[in-house]
C-alpha positions as CSV (number, residue, x, y, z in Angstrom):
1,X,80.2,-139.1,-73.7
2,X,78.6,-142.4,-72.5
3,X,76.2,-143.8,-75.1
4,X,72.9,-144.9,-73.6
5,X,71.4,-147.1,-76.3
6,X,71.3,-150.5,-74.7
7,X,67.6,-150.0,-74.1
8,X,66.8,-150.7,-77.7
9,X,68.1,-154.3,-77.2
10,X,70.8,-153.7,-79.8
11,X,73.0,-156.5,-78.6
12,X,71.6,-158.9,-81.2
13,X,72.4,-156.3,-83.9
14,X,75.9,-155.5,-82.8
15,X,79.1,-157.5,-83.1
16,X,81.0,-156.8,-79.9
17,X,83.4,-159.6,-79.6
18,X,86.3,-158.6,-77.3
19,X,89.5,-159.2,-79.3
20,X,92.1,-159.4,-76.6
21,X,95.3,-157.6,-77.5
22,X,97.3,-160.8,-77.7
23,X,95.3,-161.8,-80.8
24,X,97.1,-159.2,-82.8
25,X,100.3,-161.2,-82.4
26,X,99.1,-163.7,-85.1
27,X,98.1,-160.9,-87.4
28,X,97.4,-162.1,-91.0
29,X,97.2,-158.6,-92.5
30,X,93.5,-159.0,-93.3
31,X,91.9,-158.2,-90.0
32,X,90.8,-154.8,-89.0
33,X,90.8,-154.0,-85.3
34,X,88.0,-151.5,-84.4
35,X,87.9,-149.9,-80.9
36,X,84.4,-148.3,-80.7
37,X,81.7,-147.4,-78.2
38,X,79.5,-150.2,-76.9
39,X,76.5,-150.9,-79.1
40,X,77.5,-148.5,-81.8
41,X,78.3,-150.6,-84.9
42,X,75.6,-152.6,-86.7
43,X,76.5,-156.2,-87.3
44,X,75.1,-156.1,-90.8
45,X,77.5,-153.3,-91.8
46,X,80.5,-155.2,-90.4
47,X,79.5,-158.4,-92.1
48,X,78.9,-156.7,-95.5
49,X,82.3,-155.0,-95.2
50,X,84.1,-158.3,-94.5
51,X,82.5,-159.9,-97.5
52,X,83.3,-157.1,-99.9
53,X,86.9,-156.6,-98.8
54,X,87.6,-160.3,-97.9
55,X,88.7,-159.5,-94.4
56,X,87.7,-159.8,-90.8
57,X,86.7,-157.0,-88.4
58,X,87.2,-157.5,-84.7
59,X,85.6,-155.1,-82.3
60,X,86.6,-154.1,-78.8
61,X,84.3,-151.7,-77.0
62,X,84.4,-148.9,-74.4
63,X,81.7,-147.0,-72.4
64,X,83.5,-143.7,-72.1
65,X,86.1,-141.5,-73.7
66,X,88.1,-141.7,-70.5
67,X,88.2,-145.5,-70.6
68,X,89.3,-145.6,-74.2
69,X,92.0,-142.9,-73.7
70,X,93.3,-144.4,-70.5
71,X,93.7,-147.8,-72.1
72,X,95.6,-146.4,-75.1
73,X,97.9,-144.2,-72.9
74,X,98.6,-147.3,-70.8
75,X,100.1,-148.9,-73.8
76,X,97.4,-150.9,-75.5
77,X,98.4,-151.8,-79.0
78,X,96.9,-153.4,-82.0
79,X,93.9,-151.2,-82.7
80,X,93.5,-149.5,-86.1
81,X,90.4,-147.3,-85.7
82,X,89.1,-145.5,-82.6
83,X,86.0,-143.3,-82.4
84,X,86.6,-140.5,-79.8
85,X,84.3,-137.6,-79.2
86,X,85.4,-134.1,-80.2
87,X,87.2,-133.1,-77.0
88,X,89.3,-136.3,-77.1
89,X,90.0,-135.9,-80.8
90,X,91.6,-132.6,-79.9
91,X,93.6,-134.2,-77.0
92,X,94.8,-137.1,-79.1
93,X,95.7,-134.9,-82.0
94,X,97.8,-132.7,-79.7
95,X,99.6,-135.7,-78.3
96,X,100.4,-137.2,-81.8
97,X,98.2,-140.3,-81.3
98,X,96.4,-140.1,-84.7
99,X,97.5,-140.8,-88.3
100,X,96.6,-138.5,-91.1
101,X,94.0,-139.9,-93.4
102,X,94.8,-140.4,-97.1
103,X,92.3,-138.1,-98.7
104,X,92.8,-139.6,-102.1
105,X,91.2,-142.8,-100.8
106,X,88.4,-141.0,-98.9
107,X,86.2,-140.7,-102.0
108,X,83.0,-140.3,-100.0
109,X,84.2,-137.1,-98.2
110,X,81.7,-135.1,-100.3
111,X,78.8,-136.8,-98.4
112,X,79.7,-135.1,-95.1
113,X,77.4,-132.3,-94.1
114,X,79.4,-129.0,-94.4
115,X,77.6,-127.7,-91.2
116,X,79.2,-130.5,-89.2
117,X,82.7,-129.5,-90.5
118,X,82.0,-125.9,-89.6
119,X,81.4,-127.0,-86.0
120,X,84.4,-129.3,-85.9
121,X,86.9,-126.4,-85.7
122,X,89.7,-128.7,-84.4
123,X,89.8,-130.6,-87.7
124,X,87.5,-129.0,-90.3
125,X,89.4,-130.6,-93.2
126,X,89.0,-134.1,-91.8
127,X,92.7,-134.7,-92.0
128,X,92.6,-136.9,-88.9
129,X,88.9,-137.3,-87.9
130,X,86.0,-138.3,-90.1
131,X,82.6,-137.6,-88.5
132,X,80.7,-140.8,-87.5
133,X,77.7,-139.4,-85.5
134,X,76.6,-135.9,-84.3
135,X,74.2,-135.9,-81.4
136,X,72.8,-133.7,-78.7
137,X,70.8,-134.0,-75.6
138,X,67.3,-132.5,-75.6
139,X,64.1,-132.3,-73.7
140,X,61.4,-135.0,-73.4
141,X,57.9,-134.2,-72.2
142,X,55.4,-136.9,-71.3
143,X,52.4,-135.8,-73.4
144,X,50.0,-138.0,-71.4
145,X,50.8,-136.1,-68.3
146,X,50.9,-132.6,-69.8
147,X,48.3,-132.6,-72.6
148,X,47.8,-129.6,-74.9
149,X,51.5,-128.7,-75.2
150,X,51.2,-125.7,-72.9
151,X,54.8,-125.3,-72.1
152,X,57.9,-123.4,-73.4
153,X,59.9,-125.2,-76.1
154,X,63.2,-123.9,-74.8
155,X,65.6,-124.5,-71.8
156,X,63.4,-122.2,-69.7
157,X,60.9,-125.1,-69.5
158,X,62.9,-126.3,-66.4
159,X,61.7,-123.2,-64.5
160,X,58.0,-124.1,-65.2
161,X,56.3,-124.9,-61.9
162,X,53.8,-127.4,-63.5
163,X,56.7,-129.8,-63.7
164,X,57.8,-129.4,-60.0
165,X,58.5,-132.8,-58.5
166,X,58.4,-134.5,-61.9
167,X,61.5,-133.2,-63.6
168,X,65.1,-134.3,-64.0
169,X,68.3,-133.0,-65.7
170,X,71.4,-134.9,-66.6
171,X,74.1,-135.4,-64.0
172,X,76.6,-133.8,-66.4
173,X,78.0,-130.4,-65.8
174,X,79.0,-129.6,-69.4
175,X,75.5,-130.4,-70.5
176,X,73.5,-128.6,-67.8
177,X,75.7,-125.5,-67.6
178,X,76.2,-125.5,-71.4
179,X,72.5,-125.5,-72.0
180,X,72.0,-122.7,-69.4
181,X,74.6,-120.7,-71.1
182,X,72.8,-121.2,-74.5
183,X,69.5,-120.1,-72.9
184,X,71.2,-116.9,-71.7
185,X,72.6,-116.3,-75.2
186,X,76.1,-117.3,-74.4
187,X,78.6,-119.8,-75.8
188,X,78.2,-123.3,-74.3
189,X,82.0,-123.3,-73.9
190,X,82.2,-119.9,-72.2
191,X,85.0,-119.3,-69.8
192,X,83.7,-115.8,-68.9
193,X,83.2,-115.7,-65.2
194,X,80.2,-113.4,-65.2
195,X,78.4,-115.5,-67.9
196,X,79.1,-118.7,-66.0
197,X,77.9,-117.1,-62.8
198,X,74.7,-116.0,-64.5
199,X,74.1,-119.5,-65.8
200,X,74.8,-121.1,-62.5
201,X,72.5,-118.7,-60.7
202,X,69.7,-119.5,-63.0
203,X,70.2,-123.3,-62.6
204,X,70.4,-123.0,-58.9
205,X,67.4,-120.6,-58.3
206,X,65.1,-121.3,-61.2
207,X,65.7,-124.9,-62.5
208,X,66.8,-126.9,-59.5
209,X,63.7,-126.2,-57.3
210,X,61.6,-128.2,-59.8
211,X,64.0,-131.1,-60.1
212,X,63.7,-134.5,-58.4
213,X,67.4,-135.1,-59.1
214,X,70.2,-134.9,-61.6
215,X,70.3,-138.3,-63.4
216,X,72.1,-139.4,-66.5
217,X,71.3,-143.1,-66.4
218,X,67.8,-144.2,-65.2
219,X,65.5,-141.3,-66.1
220,X,64.2,-143.2,-69.1
221,X,62.6,-145.8,-67.0
222,X,61.0,-143.2,-64.7
223,X,59.7,-141.3,-67.7
224,X,58.2,-144.5,-69.1
225,X,56.6,-145.3,-65.8
226,X,55.0,-141.8,-65.7
227,X,57.0,-140.6,-62.6
228,X,59.0,-138.0,-64.6
229,X,57.1,-135.7,-66.9
230,X,60.1,-133.6,-68.0
231,X,63.5,-135.0,-68.7
232,X,66.8,-133.6,-70.0
233,X,68.8,-136.2,-71.8
234,X,69.4,-138.2,-75.0
235,X,66.4,-139.2,-77.0
236,X,67.6,-142.8,-77.3
237,X,67.3,-143.3,-73.5
238,X,63.6,-142.2,-73.5
239,X,62.7,-144.0,-76.7
240,X,64.5,-147.1,-75.6
241,X,62.2,-147.4,-72.5
242,X,58.8,-146.5,-74.1
243,X,57.2,-149.2,-76.2
244,X,57.5,-148.2,-79.9
245,X,53.7,-148.3,-80.4
246,X,53.4,-145.6,-77.7
247,X,56.1,-143.3,-79.0
248,X,53.8,-140.8,-80.8
249,X,51.2,-140.6,-78.0
250,X,53.7,-140.3,-75.2
251,X,56.9,-138.6,-76.2
252,X,57.4,-135.0,-77.2
253,X,61.2,-134.8,-77.7
254,X,62.8,-131.6,-79.0
255,X,66.1,-129.7,-79.0
256,X,65.4,-126.0,-78.4
257,X,66.0,-123.7,-81.3
258,X,68.4,-121.6,-79.2
259,X,70.8,-124.6,-79.4
260,X,72.8,-126.2,-76.7
261,X,75.6,-128.6,-76.0
262,X,76.4,-131.3,-78.5
263,X,78.9,-134.0,-79.3
264,X,80.6,-135.4,-82.4
265,X,82.1,-138.9,-82.5
266,X,84.6,-139.4,-85.3
267,X,86.5,-142.2,-86.8
268,X,90.3,-141.9,-86.5
269,X,93.2,-144.1,-87.5
270,X,95.7,-144.6,-84.7
271,X,99.3,-143.6,-85.3
272,X,100.5,-147.2,-84.8
273,X,97.8,-148.9,-86.9
274,X,99.2,-151.9,-88.8
275,X,96.3,-151.9,-91.3
276,X,96.1,-148.4,-92.6
277,X,94.7,-149.1,-96.0
278,X,92.0,-151.4,-94.6
279,X,91.1,-148.8,-92.0
280,X,90.8,-146.1,-94.7
281,X,88.6,-148.4,-96.7
282,X,86.4,-148.9,-93.7
283,X,86.0,-145.2,-93.0
284,X,85.2,-144.5,-96.7
285,X,82.8,-147.5,-96.7
286,X,80.8,-146.2,-93.7
287,X,80.0,-143.1,-95.7
288,X,78.5,-144.7,-98.6
289,X,74.9,-143.3,-98.3
290,X,73.2,-146.7,-98.4
291,X,75.6,-148.0,-95.8
292,X,75.3,-145.1,-93.4
293,X,71.5,-145.3,-93.7
294,X,71.7,-148.8,-92.2
295,X,73.6,-147.4,-89.2
296,X,71.0,-144.7,-88.7
297,X,68.1,-147.1,-89.1
298,X,69.5,-149.5,-86.5
299,X,69.3,-146.8,-83.8
300,X,66.5,-144.5,-85.3
301,X,69.0,-141.8,-85.4
302,X,68.4,-138.6,-87.4
303,X,70.4,-138.0,-90.6
304,X,72.7,-135.1,-89.8
305,X,76.3,-136.2,-90.7
306,X,75.7,-137.7,-94.1
307,X,72.6,-136.1,-95.7
308,X,72.9,-138.2,-98.8
309,X,71.9,-141.2,-96.7
310,X,68.4,-139.9,-95.9
311,X,66.8,-141.3,-99.0
312,X,68.0,-144.8,-98.2
313,X,66.6,-144.8,-94.6
314,X,63.6,-147.1,-94.0
315,X,62.8,-146.0,-90.4
316,X,61.5,-142.7,-89.0
317,X,64.2,-141.0,-86.9
318,X,63.5,-140.1,-83.3
319,X,63.6,-136.4,-84.2
320,X,64.5,-134.2,-87.2
321,X,68.2,-133.7,-87.8
322,X,67.6,-129.9,-88.4
323,X,66.9,-129.5,-84.7
324,X,70.6,-129.8,-84.1
325,X,71.6,-127.0,-86.5
326,X,72.2,-124.5,-83.8
327,X,73.9,-126.8,-81.3
328,X,77.5,-126.2,-80.4
329,X,80.2,-128.8,-79.8
330,X,81.6,-129.1,-76.3
331,X,85.3,-128.5,-76.8
332,X,88.3,-129.4,-74.6
333,X,88.6,-126.5,-72.1
334,X,91.9,-127.5,-70.6
335,X,92.5,-125.9,-67.2
336,X,89.3,-123.8,-67.8
337,X,87.3,-126.9,-66.9
338,X,88.0,-126.1,-63.3
339,X,85.6,-123.2,-63.6
340,X,82.8,-125.6,-64.4
341,X,83.8,-128.0,-61.7
342,X,83.7,-125.3,-59.0
343,X,80.2,-124.2,-60.1
344,X,78.9,-127.7,-60.5
345,X,79.9,-128.5,-56.9
346,X,77.8,-125.6,-55.8
347,X,74.8,-126.6,-57.9
348,X,74.9,-130.3,-57.0
349,X,75.8,-130.3,-53.3
350,X,74.4,-127.1,-51.8
351,X,70.8,-126.3,-50.9
């Protein structure tokens, strides 16, 4: 899951100094090496942790799970904590790449939303993976172009002809097909051929005719410019392009009550970590409610993973966390992913 939050100009808020693996050779035992998504760790949180625990935190970043995983499998050493999404947690667990977390030192585990753990079926006890952020793509409507709210608030909105020539969906097969499955009442991870065919047929015949294109990167700019009135994607992409003073009058973002595809990034300690105790302290520290609230405020994220943090938040989130209650995590499908690939090729590259 590539994070698209650069539009908020977070660079000034984030410590993203590349550590260079050779720096681990002079390890002093008081430096934590964090391998995390680009623009995903507030500088204030890192500096406060360093001060309290008399240590240094060095951060290396990645833009995709694939990049992170490939680097580790190629032999990269020295990292202590990594933050993979749910499907890669499963893969890394199965390959013995993660270290079990000392639960006696994870004293803030009670702050984690039980609903998140119900969804994280690959590790519901948080033995290896502690939730960092749960998110989902949704729907953004430009209210200045479609006044009055006369549109469906479910995935069927993409079949609405009033958006023809002004709509876009993500160039992401698990997201698009998953949401179509949800709209049909099926599991977003379905491997049932008839269910997948029904979802594909709906996308191809009902949704695609209204779309300008499939786009996972630049739709936020086109939305802000008024070219796209209906966009499927992450809220942060839209909000990052629209001036904050125009958010309320311009953006109607919602996640359909029928649910849809979602992701969960989790903090994991790598098997060969040299600073296990410090890594455990960091994971526990992040889930102090007042600390986690700083993370949420930095990105205007909703408070879903750690509900106790909500009372410490000082900024209004982009949308209410409860909108994600019915969302389903995209799990690792193994060889079953071929079924999605085949259908996505049909959707994307045939008229």
